[in-house]
Short mmCIF file of C-alpha atoms in Angstrom, two decimals:
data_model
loop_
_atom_site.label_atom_id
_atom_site.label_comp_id
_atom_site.label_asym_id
_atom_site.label_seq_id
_atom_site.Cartn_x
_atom_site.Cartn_y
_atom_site.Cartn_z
CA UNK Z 12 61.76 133.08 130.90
CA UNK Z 13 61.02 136.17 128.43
CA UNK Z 14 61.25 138.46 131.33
CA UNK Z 15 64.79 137.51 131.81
CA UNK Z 16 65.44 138.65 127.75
CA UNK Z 17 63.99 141.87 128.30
CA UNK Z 18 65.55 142.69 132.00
CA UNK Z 19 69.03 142.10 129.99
CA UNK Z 20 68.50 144.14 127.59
CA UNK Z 21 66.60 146.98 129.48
CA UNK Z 22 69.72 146.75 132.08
CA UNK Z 23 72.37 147.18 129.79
CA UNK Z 24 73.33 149.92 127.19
CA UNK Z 25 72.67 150.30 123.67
CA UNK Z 26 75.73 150.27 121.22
CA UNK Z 27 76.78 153.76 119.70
CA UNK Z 28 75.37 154.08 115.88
CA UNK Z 29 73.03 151.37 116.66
CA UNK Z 30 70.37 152.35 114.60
CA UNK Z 31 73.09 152.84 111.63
CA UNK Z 32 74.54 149.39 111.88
CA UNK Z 33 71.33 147.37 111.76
CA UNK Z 34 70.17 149.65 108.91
CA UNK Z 35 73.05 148.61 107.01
CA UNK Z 36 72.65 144.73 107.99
CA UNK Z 37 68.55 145.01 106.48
CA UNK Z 38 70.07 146.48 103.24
CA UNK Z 39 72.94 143.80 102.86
CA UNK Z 40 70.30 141.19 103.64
CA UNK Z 41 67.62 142.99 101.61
CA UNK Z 42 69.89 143.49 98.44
CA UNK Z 43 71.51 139.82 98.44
CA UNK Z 44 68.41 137.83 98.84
CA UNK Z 45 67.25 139.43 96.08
CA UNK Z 46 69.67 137.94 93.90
CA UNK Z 47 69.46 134.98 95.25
CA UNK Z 48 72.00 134.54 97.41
CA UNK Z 49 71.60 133.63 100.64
CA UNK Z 50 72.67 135.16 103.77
CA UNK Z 51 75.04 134.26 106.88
CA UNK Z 52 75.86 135.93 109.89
CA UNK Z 53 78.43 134.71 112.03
CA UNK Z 54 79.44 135.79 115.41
CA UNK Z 55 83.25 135.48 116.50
CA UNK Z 56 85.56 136.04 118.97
CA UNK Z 57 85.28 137.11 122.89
CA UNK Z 58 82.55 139.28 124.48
CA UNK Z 59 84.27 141.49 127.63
CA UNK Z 60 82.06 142.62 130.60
CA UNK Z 61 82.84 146.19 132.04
CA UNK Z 62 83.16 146.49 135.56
CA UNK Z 63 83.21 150.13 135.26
CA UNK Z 64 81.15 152.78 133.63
CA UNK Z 65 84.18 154.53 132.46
CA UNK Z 66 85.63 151.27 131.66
CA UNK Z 67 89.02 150.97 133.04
CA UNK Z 68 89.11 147.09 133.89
CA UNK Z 69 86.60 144.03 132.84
CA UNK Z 70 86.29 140.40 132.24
CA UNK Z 71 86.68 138.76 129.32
CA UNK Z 72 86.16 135.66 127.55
CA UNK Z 73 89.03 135.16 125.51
CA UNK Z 74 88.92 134.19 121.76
CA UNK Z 75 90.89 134.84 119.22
CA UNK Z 76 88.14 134.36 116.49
CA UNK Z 77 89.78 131.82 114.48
CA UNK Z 78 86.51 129.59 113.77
CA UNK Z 79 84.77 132.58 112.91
CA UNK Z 80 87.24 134.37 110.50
CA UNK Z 81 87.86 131.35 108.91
CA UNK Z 82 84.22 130.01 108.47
CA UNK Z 83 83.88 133.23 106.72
CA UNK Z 84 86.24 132.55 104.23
CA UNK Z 85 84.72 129.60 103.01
CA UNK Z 86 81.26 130.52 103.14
CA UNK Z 87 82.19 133.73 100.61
CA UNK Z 88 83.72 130.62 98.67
CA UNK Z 89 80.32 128.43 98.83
CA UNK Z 90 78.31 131.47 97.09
CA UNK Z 91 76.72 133.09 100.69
CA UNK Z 92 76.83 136.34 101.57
CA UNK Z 93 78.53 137.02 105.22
CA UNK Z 94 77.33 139.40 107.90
CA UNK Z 95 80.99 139.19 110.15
CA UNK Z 96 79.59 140.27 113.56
CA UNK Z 97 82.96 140.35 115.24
CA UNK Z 98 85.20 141.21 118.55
CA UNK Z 99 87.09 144.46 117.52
CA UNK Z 100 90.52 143.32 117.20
CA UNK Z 101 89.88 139.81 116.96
CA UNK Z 102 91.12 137.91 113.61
CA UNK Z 103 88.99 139.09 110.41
CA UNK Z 104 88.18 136.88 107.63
CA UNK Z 105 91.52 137.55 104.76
CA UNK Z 106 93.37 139.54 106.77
CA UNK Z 107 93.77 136.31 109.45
CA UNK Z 108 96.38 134.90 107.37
CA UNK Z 109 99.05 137.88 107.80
CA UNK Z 110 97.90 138.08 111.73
CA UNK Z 111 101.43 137.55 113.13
CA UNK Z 112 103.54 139.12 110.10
CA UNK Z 113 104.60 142.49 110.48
CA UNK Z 114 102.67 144.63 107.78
CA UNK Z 115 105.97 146.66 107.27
CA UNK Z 116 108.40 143.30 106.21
CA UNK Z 117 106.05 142.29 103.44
CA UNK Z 118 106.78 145.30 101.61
CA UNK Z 119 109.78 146.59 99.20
CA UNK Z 120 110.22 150.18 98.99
CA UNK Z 121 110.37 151.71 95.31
CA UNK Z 122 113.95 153.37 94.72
CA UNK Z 123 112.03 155.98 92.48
CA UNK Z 124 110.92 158.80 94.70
CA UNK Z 125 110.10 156.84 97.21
CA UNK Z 126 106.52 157.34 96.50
CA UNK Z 127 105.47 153.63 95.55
CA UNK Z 128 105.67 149.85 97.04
CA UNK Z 129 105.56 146.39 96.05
CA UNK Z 130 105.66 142.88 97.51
CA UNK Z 131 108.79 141.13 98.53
CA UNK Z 132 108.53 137.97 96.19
CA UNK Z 133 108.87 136.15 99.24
CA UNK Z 134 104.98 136.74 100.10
CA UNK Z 135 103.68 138.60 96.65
CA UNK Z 136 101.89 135.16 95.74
CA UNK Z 137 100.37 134.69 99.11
CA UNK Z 138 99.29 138.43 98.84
CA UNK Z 139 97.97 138.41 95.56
CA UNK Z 140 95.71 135.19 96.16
CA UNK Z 141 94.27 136.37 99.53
CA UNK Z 142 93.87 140.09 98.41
CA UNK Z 143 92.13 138.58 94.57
CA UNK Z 144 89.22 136.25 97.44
CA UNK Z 145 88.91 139.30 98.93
CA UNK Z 146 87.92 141.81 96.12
CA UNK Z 147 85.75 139.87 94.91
CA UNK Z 148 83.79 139.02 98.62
CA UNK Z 149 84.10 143.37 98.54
CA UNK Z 150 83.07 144.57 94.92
CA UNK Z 151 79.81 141.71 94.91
CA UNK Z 152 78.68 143.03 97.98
CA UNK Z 153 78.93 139.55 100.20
CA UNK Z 154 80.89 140.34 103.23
CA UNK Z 155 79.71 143.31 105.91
CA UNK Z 156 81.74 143.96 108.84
CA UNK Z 157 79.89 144.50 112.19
CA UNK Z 158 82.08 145.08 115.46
CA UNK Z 159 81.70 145.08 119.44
CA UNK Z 160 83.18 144.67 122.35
CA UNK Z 161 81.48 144.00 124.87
CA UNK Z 162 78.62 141.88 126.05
CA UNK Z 163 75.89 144.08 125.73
CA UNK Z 164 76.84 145.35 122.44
CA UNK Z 165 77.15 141.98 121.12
CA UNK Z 166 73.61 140.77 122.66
CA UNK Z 167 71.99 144.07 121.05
CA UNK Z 168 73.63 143.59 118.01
CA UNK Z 169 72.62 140.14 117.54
CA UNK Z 170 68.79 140.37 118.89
CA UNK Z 171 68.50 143.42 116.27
CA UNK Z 172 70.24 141.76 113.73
CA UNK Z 173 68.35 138.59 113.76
CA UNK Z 174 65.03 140.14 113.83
CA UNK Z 175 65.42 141.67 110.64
CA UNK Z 176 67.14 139.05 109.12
CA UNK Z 177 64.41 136.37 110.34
CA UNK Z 178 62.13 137.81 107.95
CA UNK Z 179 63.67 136.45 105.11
CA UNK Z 180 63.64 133.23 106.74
CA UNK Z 181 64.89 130.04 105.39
CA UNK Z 182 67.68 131.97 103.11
CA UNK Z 183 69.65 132.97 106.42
CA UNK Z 184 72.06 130.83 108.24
CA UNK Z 185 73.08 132.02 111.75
CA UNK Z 186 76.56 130.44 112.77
CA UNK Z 187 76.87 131.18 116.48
CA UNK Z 188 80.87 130.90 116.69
CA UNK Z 189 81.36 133.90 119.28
CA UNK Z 190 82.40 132.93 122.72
CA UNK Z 191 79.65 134.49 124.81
CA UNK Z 192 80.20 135.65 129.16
CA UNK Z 193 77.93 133.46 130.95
CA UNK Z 194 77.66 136.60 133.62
CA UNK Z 195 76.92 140.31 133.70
CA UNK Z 196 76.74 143.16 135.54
CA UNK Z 197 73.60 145.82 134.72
CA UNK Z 198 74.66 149.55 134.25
CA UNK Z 199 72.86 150.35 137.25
CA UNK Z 200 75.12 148.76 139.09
CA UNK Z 201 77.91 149.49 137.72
CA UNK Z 202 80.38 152.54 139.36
CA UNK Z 203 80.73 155.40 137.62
CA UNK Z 204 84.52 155.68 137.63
CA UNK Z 205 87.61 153.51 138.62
CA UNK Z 206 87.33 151.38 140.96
CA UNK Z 207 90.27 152.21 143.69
CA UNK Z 208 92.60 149.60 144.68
CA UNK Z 209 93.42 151.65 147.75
CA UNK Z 210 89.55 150.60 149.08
CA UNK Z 211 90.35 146.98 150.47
CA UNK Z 212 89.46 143.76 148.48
CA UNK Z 213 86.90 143.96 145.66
CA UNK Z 214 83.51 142.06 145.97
CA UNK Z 215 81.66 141.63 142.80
CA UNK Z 216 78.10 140.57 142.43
CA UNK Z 217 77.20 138.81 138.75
CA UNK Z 218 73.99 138.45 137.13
CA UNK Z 219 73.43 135.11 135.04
CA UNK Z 220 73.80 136.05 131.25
CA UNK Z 221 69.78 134.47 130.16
CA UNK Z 222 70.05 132.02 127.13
CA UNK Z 223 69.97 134.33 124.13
CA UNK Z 224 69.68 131.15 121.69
CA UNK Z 225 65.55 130.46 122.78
CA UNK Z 226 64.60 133.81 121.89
CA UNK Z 227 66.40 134.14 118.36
CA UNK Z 228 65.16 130.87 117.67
CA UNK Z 229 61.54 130.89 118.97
CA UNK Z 230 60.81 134.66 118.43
CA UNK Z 231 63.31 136.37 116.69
CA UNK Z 232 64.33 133.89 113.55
CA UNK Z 233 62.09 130.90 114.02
CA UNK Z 234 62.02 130.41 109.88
CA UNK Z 235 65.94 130.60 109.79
CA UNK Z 236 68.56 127.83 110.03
CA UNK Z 237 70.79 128.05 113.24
CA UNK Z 238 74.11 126.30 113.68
CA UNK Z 239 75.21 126.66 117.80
CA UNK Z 240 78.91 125.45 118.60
CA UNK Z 241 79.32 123.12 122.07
CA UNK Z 242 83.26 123.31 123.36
CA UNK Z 243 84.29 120.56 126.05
CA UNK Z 244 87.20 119.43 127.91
CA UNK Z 245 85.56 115.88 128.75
CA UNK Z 246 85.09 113.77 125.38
CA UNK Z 247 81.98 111.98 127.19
CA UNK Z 248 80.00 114.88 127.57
CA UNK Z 249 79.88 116.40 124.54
CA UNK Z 250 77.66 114.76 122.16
CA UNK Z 251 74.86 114.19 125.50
CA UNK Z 252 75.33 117.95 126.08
CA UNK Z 253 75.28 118.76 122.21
CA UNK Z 254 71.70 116.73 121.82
CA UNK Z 255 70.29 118.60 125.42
CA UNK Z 256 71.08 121.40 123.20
CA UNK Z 257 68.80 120.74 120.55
CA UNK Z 258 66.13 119.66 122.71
CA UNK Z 259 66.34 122.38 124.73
CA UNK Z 260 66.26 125.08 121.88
CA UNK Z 261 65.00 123.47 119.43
CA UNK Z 262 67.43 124.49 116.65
CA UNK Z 263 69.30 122.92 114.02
CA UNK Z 264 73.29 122.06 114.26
CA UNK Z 265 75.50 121.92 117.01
CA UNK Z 266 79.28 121.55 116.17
CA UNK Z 267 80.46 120.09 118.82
CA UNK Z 268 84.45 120.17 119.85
CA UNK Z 269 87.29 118.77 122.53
CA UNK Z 270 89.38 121.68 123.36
CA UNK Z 271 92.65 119.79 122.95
CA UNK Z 272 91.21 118.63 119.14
CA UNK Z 273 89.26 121.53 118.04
CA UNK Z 274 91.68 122.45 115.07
CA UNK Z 275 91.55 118.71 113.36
CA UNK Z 276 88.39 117.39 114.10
CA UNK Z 277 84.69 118.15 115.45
CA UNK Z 278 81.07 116.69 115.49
CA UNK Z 279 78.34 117.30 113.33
CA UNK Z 280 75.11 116.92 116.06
CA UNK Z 281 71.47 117.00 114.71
CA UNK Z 282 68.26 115.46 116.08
CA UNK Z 283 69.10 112.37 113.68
CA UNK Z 284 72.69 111.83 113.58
CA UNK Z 285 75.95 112.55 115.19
CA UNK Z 286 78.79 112.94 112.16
CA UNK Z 287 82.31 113.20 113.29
CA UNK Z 288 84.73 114.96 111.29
CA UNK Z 289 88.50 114.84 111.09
CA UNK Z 290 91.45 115.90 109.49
CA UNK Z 291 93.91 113.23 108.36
CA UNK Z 292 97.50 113.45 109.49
CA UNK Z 293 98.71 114.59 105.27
CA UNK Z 294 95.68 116.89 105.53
CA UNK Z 295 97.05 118.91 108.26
CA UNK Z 296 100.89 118.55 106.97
CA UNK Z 297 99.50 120.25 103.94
CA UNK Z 298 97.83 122.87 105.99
CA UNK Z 299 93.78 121.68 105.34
CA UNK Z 300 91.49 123.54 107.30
CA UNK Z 301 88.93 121.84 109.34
CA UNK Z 302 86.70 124.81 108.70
CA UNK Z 303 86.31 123.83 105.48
CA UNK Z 304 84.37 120.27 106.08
CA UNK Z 305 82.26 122.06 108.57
CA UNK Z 306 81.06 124.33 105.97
CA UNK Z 307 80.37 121.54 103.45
CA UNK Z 308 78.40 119.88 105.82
CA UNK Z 309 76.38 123.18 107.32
CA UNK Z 310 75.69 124.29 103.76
CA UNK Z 311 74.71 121.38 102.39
CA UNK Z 312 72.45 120.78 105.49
CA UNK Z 313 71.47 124.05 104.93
CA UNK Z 314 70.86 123.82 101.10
CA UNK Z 315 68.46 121.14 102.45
CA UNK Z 316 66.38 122.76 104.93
CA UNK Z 317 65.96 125.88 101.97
CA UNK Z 318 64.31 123.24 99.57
CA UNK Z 319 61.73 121.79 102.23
#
């Protein structure tokens, strides 16, 4: 089973500034913990898989990151310090909730030179309380942003990631949001250039994506707390498929979600108990999140598994 870890990653490419990026992570880590504050990284959005060296077209496995970018917010809010590891372009924790406003209609322009803007009173309150949450996440040092695109960036990012953040062990909480290609091609295989559409029908040989979850938690993090997420289409399944899960990698949490219900309500899946979770209908008239019960419950489960 290793062997399959370390074909992937000898088959597939190293991210640019690598080295840079997980140096950063180790100092974030490094420099919270030692205040006491403990550490999450999430994972969000889609992972794309090139078809092409110089990458003209790929797959992708869509997601828009909400989970993620929300999570985020909350966790900042529950005193944790947030390593964002996120698709480039996908929704970002704060700046989510102006995601489908034009930048340019939220602003006045000054009649005095022209030099200086303000808020239209329409949005200045919304502004003001997103953009106070996120100065202070900024000037205390609690949220890093990470980015990739594609698979293997994301799978190098993580594996180096966690194995520098495993060694502060039970003070980091991985929450595994990101929605991960189950298939790959290696860069040896991969063609240089475009491919032509003027060469016939395309055939297209995949390699099974191995199970990145066993190694971070039996080799990489095996002191850390890991919350995996479980979406289904078929209610039935999902709690059986949620506990396989556990059993099979031997980690913590599975949130476990119906496509069609994923926004107002979810399942809290351990070895001991299956919690479910939903919004009530004047919860979601007022515009409750159900990102913020899942974070009660993961950090106070977490909180737990710190003081064993």
């Amino acid at each position: 089973m290793a062997s399959e870890w370390v074909t992937f990653f000898k088959s597939t490419k190293i991210p640019d500034n690598f080295d840079d990026q997980l140096l950063k992570i180790k100092d974030f880590a490094a420099k919270n913990i030692e205040n006491g504050v403990p550490v999450c990284l999430i994972t969000s959005g889609g992972t794309t898989v090139p078809l092409e060296s110089h990458t003209v077209r790929y797959l992708d496995n869509f997601s828009v990151g909400t989970r993620g970018a929300t999570s985020a917010e909350y966790l900042l809010s529950a005193d944790y310090a947030v390593i964002f590891l996120h698709r480039r372009g996908s929704l970002e924790p704060f700046r989510r909730h102006f995601q489908h406003l034009n930048i340019l209609d939220l602003l006045d322009d000054s009649p005095i030179l022209n030099v200086s803007f303000s808020v239209k009173s329409t949005h200045a309150e919304q502004v003001a309380s997103v953009l106070k949450k996120y100065s202070v996440a900024k000037s205390s040092n609690r949220l890093l942003m990470t980015e990739f695109t594609t698979l293997a960036e994301y799978l190098h990012l993580l594996k180096g990631a966690a194995r520098i953040l495993g060694d502060f062990g039970p003070k980091v909480l991985f929450y595994l949001a990101a929605a991960v290609s189950d298939f790959y091609i290696p860069s040896s295989q991969l063609p240089e250039h475009k491919i032509q559409s003027s060469e016939g029908a395309l055939n297209i040989q995949l390699q099974m994506v191995p199970k990145m979850l066993r190694p971070l938690v039996a080799e990489w993090a095996p002191r850390s707390f890991t919350v995996s997420f479980k979406l289904e289409t078929d209610e039935k399944l999902l709690i059986p498929k949620a506990k396989q899960a556990l059993k099979n990698y031997n980690h913590q949490v599975v949130v476990g979600n119906i496509l069609e219900t994923r926004k107002k309500q979810i399942v809290i899946v351990t070895q001991s108990e299956d919690k479910c979770v939903r919004l009530s209908e004047e919860e979601i008239s007022s515009g409750k999140e159900i990102e913020d019960y899942i974070i009660q419950e993961i950090t106070h489960r977490h909180q737990m598994f710190m003081a064993k």
